PDB file of C-alpha atoms in Angstrom:
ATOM      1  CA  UNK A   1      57.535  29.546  99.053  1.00  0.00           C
ATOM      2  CA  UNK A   2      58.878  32.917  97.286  1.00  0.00           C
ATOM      3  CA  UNK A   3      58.093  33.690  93.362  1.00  0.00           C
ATOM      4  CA  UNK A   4      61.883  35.117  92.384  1.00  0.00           C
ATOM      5  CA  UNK A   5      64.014  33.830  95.654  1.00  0.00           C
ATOM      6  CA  UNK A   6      64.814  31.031  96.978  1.00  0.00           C
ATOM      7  CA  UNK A   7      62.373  28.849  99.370  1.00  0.00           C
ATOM      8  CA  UNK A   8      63.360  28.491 102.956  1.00  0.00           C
ATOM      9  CA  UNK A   9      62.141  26.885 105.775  1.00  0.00           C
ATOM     10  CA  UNK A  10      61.294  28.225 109.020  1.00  0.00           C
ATOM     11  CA  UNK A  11      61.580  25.505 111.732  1.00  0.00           C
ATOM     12  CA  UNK A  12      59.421  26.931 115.909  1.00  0.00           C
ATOM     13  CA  UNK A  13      59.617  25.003 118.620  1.00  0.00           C
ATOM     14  CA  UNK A  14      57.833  26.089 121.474  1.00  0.00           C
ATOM     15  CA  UNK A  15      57.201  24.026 124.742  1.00  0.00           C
ATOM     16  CA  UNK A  16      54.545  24.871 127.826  1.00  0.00           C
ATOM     17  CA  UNK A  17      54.710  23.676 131.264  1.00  0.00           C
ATOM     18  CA  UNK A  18      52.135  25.575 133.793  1.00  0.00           C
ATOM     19  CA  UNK A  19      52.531  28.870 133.616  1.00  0.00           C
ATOM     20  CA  UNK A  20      55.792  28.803 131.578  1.00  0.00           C
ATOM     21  CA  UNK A  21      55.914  29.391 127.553  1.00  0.00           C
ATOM     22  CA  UNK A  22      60.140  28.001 125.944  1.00  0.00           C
ATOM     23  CA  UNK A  23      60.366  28.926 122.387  1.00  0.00           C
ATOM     24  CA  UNK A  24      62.906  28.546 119.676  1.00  0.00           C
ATOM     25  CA  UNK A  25      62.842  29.843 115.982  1.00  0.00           C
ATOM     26  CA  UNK A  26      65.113  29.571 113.055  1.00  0.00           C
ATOM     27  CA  UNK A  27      64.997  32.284 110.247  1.00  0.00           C
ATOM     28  CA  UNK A  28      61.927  34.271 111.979  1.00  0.00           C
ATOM     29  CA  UNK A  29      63.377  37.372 112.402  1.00  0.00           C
ATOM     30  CA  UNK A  30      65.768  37.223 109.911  1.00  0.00           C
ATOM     31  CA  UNK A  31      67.503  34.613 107.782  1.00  0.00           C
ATOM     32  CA  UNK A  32      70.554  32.527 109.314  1.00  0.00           C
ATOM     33  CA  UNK A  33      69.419  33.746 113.131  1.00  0.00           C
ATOM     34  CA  UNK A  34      68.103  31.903 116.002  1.00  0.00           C
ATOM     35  CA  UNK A  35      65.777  33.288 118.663  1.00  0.00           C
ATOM     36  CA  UNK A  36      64.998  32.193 122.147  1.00  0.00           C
ATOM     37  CA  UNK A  37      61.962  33.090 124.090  1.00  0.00           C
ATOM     38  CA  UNK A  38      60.795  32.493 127.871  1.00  0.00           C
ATOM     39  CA  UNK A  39      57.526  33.397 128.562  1.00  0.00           C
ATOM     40  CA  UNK A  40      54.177  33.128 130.761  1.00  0.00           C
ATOM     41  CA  UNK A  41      50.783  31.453 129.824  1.00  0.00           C
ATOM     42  CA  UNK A  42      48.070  33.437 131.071  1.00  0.00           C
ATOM     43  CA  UNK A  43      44.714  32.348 130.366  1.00  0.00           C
ATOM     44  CA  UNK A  44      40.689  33.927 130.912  1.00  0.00           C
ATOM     45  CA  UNK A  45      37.384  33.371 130.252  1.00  0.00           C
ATOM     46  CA  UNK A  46      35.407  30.440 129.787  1.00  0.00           C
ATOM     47  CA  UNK A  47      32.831  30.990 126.629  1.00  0.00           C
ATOM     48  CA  UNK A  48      35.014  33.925 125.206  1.00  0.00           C
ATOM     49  CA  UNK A  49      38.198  33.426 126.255  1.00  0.00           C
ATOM     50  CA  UNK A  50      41.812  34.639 126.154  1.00  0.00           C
ATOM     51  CA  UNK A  51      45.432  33.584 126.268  1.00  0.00           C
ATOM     52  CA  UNK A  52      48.082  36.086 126.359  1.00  0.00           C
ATOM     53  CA  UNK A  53      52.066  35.249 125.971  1.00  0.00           C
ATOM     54  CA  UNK A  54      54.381  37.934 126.989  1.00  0.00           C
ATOM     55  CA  UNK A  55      57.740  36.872 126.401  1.00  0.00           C
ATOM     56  CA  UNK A  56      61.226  38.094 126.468  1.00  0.00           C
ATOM     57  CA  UNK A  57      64.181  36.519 124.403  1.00  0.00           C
ATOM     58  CA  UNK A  58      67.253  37.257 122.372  1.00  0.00           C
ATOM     59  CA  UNK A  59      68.515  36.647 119.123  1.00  0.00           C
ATOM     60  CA  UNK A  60      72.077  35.469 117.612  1.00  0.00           C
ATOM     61  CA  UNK A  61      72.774  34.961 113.786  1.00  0.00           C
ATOM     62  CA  UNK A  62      73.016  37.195 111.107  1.00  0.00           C
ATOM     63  CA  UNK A  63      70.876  39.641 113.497  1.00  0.00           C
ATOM     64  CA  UNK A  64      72.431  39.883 117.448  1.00  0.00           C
ATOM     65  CA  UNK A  65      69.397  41.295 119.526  1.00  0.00           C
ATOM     66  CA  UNK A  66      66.894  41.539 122.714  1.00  0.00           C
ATOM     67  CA  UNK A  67      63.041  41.072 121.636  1.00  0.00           C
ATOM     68  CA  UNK A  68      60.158  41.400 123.970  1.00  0.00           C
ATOM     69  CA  UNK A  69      57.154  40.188 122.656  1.00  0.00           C
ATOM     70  CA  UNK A  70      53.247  39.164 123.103  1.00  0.00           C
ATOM     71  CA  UNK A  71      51.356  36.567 121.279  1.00  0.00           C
ATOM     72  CA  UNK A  72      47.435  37.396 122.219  1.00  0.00           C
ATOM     73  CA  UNK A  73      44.600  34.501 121.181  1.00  0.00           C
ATOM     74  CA  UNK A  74      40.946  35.763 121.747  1.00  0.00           C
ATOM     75  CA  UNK A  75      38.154  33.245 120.853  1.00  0.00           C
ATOM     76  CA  UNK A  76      34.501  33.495 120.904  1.00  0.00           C
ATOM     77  CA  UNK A  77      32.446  30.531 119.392  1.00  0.00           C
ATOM     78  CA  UNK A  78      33.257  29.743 116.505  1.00  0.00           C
ATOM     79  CA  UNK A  79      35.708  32.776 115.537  1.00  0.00           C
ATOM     80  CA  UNK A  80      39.192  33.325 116.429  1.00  0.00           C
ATOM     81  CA  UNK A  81      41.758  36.431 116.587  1.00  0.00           C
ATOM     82  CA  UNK A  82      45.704  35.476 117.030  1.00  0.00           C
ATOM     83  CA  UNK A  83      47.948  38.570 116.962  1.00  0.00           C
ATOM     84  CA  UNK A  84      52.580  38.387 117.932  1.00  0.00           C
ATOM     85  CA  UNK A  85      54.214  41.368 117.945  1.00  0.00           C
ATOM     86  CA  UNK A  86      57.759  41.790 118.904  1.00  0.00           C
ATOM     87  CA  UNK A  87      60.048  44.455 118.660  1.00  0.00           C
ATOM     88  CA  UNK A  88      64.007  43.252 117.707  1.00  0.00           C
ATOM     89  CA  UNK A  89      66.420  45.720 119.399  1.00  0.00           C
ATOM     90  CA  UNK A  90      69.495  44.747 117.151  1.00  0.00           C
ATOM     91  CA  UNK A  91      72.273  44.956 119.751  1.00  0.00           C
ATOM     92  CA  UNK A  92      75.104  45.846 116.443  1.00  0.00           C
ATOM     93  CA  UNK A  93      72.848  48.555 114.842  1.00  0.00           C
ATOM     94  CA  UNK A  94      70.045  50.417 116.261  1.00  0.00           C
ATOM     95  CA  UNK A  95      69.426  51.667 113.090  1.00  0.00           C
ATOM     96  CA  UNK A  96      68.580  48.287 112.143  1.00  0.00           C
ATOM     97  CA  UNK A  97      65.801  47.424 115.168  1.00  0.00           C
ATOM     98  CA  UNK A  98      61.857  47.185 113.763  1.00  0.00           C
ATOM     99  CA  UNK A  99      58.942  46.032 114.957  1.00  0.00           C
ATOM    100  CA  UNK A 100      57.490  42.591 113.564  1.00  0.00           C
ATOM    101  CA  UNK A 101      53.874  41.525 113.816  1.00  0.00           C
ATOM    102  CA  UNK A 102      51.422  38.922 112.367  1.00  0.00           C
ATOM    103  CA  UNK A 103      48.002  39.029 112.937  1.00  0.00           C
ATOM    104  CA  UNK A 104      44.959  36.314 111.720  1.00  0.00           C
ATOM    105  CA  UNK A 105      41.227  36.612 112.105  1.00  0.00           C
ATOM    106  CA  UNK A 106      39.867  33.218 111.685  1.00  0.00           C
ATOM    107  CA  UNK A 107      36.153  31.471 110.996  1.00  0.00           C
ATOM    108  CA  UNK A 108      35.909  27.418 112.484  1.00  0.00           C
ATOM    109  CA  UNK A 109      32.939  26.172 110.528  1.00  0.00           C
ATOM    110  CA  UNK A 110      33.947  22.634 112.105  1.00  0.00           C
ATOM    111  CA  UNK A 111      36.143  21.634 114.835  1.00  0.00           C
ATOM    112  CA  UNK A 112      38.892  20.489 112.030  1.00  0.00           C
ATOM    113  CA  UNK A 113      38.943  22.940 109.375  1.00  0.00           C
ATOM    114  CA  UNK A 114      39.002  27.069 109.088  1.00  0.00           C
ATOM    115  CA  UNK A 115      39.496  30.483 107.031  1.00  0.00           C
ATOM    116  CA  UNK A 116      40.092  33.800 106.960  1.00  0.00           C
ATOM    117  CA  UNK A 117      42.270  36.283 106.712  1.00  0.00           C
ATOM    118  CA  UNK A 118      45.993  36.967 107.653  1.00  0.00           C
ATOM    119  CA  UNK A 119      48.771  39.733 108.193  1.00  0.00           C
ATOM    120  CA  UNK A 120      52.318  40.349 108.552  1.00  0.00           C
ATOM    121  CA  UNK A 121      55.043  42.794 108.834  1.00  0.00           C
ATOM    122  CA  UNK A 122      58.151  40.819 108.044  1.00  0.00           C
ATOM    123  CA  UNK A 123      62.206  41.656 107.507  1.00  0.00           C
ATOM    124  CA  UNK A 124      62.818  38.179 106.264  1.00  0.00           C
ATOM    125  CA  UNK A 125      60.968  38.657 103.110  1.00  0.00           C
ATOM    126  CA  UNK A 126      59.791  42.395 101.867  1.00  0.00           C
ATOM    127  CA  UNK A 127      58.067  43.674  99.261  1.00  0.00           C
ATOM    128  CA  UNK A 128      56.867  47.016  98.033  1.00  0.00           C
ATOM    129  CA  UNK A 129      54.213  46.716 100.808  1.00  0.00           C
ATOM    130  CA  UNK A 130      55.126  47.660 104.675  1.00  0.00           C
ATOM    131  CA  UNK A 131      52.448  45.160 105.684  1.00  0.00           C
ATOM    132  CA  UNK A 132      51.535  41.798 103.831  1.00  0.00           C
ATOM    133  CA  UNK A 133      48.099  40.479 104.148  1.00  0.00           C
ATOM    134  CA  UNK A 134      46.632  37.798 102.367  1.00  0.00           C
ATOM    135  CA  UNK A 135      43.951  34.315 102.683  1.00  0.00           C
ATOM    136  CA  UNK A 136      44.673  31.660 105.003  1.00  0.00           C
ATOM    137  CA  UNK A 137      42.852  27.817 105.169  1.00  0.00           C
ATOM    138  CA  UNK A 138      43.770  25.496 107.367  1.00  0.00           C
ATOM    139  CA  UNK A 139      43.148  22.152 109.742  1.00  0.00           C
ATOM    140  CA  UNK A 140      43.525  19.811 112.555  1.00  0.00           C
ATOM    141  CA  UNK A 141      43.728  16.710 112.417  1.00  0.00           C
ATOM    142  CA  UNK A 142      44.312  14.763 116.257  1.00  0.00           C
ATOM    143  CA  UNK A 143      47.820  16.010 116.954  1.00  0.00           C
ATOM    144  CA  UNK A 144      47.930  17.413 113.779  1.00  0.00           C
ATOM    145  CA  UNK A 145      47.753  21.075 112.326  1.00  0.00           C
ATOM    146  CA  UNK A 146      48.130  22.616 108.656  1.00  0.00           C
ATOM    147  CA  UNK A 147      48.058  26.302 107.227  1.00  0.00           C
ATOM    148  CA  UNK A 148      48.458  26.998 104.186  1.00  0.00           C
ATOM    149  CA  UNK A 149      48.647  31.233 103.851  1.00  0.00           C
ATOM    150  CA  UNK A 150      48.587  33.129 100.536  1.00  0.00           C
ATOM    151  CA  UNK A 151      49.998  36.432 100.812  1.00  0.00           C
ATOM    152  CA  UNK A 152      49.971  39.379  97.998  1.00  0.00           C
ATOM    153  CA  UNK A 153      47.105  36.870  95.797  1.00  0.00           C
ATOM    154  CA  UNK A 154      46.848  38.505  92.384  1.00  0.00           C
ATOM    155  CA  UNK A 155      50.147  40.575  92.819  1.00  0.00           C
ATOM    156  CA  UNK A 156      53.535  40.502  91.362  1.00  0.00           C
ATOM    157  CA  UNK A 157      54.989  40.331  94.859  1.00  0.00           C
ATOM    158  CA  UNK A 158      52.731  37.180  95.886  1.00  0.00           C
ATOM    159  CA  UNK A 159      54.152  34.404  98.356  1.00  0.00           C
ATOM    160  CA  UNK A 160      52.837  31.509 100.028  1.00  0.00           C
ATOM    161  CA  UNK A 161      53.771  30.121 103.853  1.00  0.00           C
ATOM    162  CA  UNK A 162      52.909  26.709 104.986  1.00  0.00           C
ATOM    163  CA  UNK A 163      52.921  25.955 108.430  1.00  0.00           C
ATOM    164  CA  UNK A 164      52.383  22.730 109.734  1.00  0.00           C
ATOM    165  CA  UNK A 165      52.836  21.539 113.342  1.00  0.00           C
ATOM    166  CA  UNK A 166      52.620  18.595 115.786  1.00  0.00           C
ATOM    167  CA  UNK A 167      51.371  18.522 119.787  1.00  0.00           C
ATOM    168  CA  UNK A 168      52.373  15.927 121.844  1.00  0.00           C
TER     169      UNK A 168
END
């Protein structure tokens, strides 16, 4: 939800089977482009534990490219640190490759409902700012998951994401 463009949506699909991570995204990297990921789940720990995701895929759209990448997902008690990072080397201008990340540091007072804070580097929306950061509250509900993530707040440049998701 942008202030002075227009909204867009941003449709993931990812699917895990053992050790294997699929993924698919639709204006991620950057608007009109589709991305493709294969990955590995590896997990540790039992009280503090961590899952890491490194993945390789490619991108074709508006932006032709090879991305490795690593989601990371650290959790002790009742907090929780996700990080991606992925680097898009655009196969039509190497001038043009970056480096994306988001990063959130979250607080689970209950099993269904958190805060805290989020960040992102983005080249599907940009401001003045190299790195966004912002508030994020969200939930689960049974199979079902909501974020709500307010980037910028107080600023000229502020935007909002909403992310909301389904397991099965």
């Amino acid at each position: 939800v942008l202030p002075d463009e227009a909204d867009y949506v941003q449709p993931t699909f990812s699917a895990d089977h053992g050790l294997f991570h699929f993924e698919t995204r639709y204006n991620y990297e950057d608007r009109e482009s589709t991305s493709f990921f294969v990955g590995a789940n590896l997990e540790f720990g039992d009280k503090v534990t961590l899952t890491l995701t490194p993945m390789l895929g490619g991108l074709v759209g508006q932006t032709d490219g090879i991305i490795p990448a690593l989601e990371a997902d650290l959790t002790i008690g009742p907090f929780e640190a996700y990080a991606e990072a992925e680097y898009v080397f655009d196969l039509d201008d190497s001038e043009s490759s970056y480096f994306y990340q988001w990063s959130e540091l979250s607080w689970w007072p209950t099993d269904w409902l958190r805060a805290g804070v989020v960040t992102q580097r983005t080249r599907v929306y940009q401001t003045e700012r190299d790195i966004q950061r912002g508030l994020l509250v969200g939930f689960t509900f049974k199979k079902l998951d909501g974020t709500a993530y307010f980037f910028n707040p107080g600023d000229d440049d502020y935007f909002t994401v909403v992310s909301l998701g389904v397991s099965f």
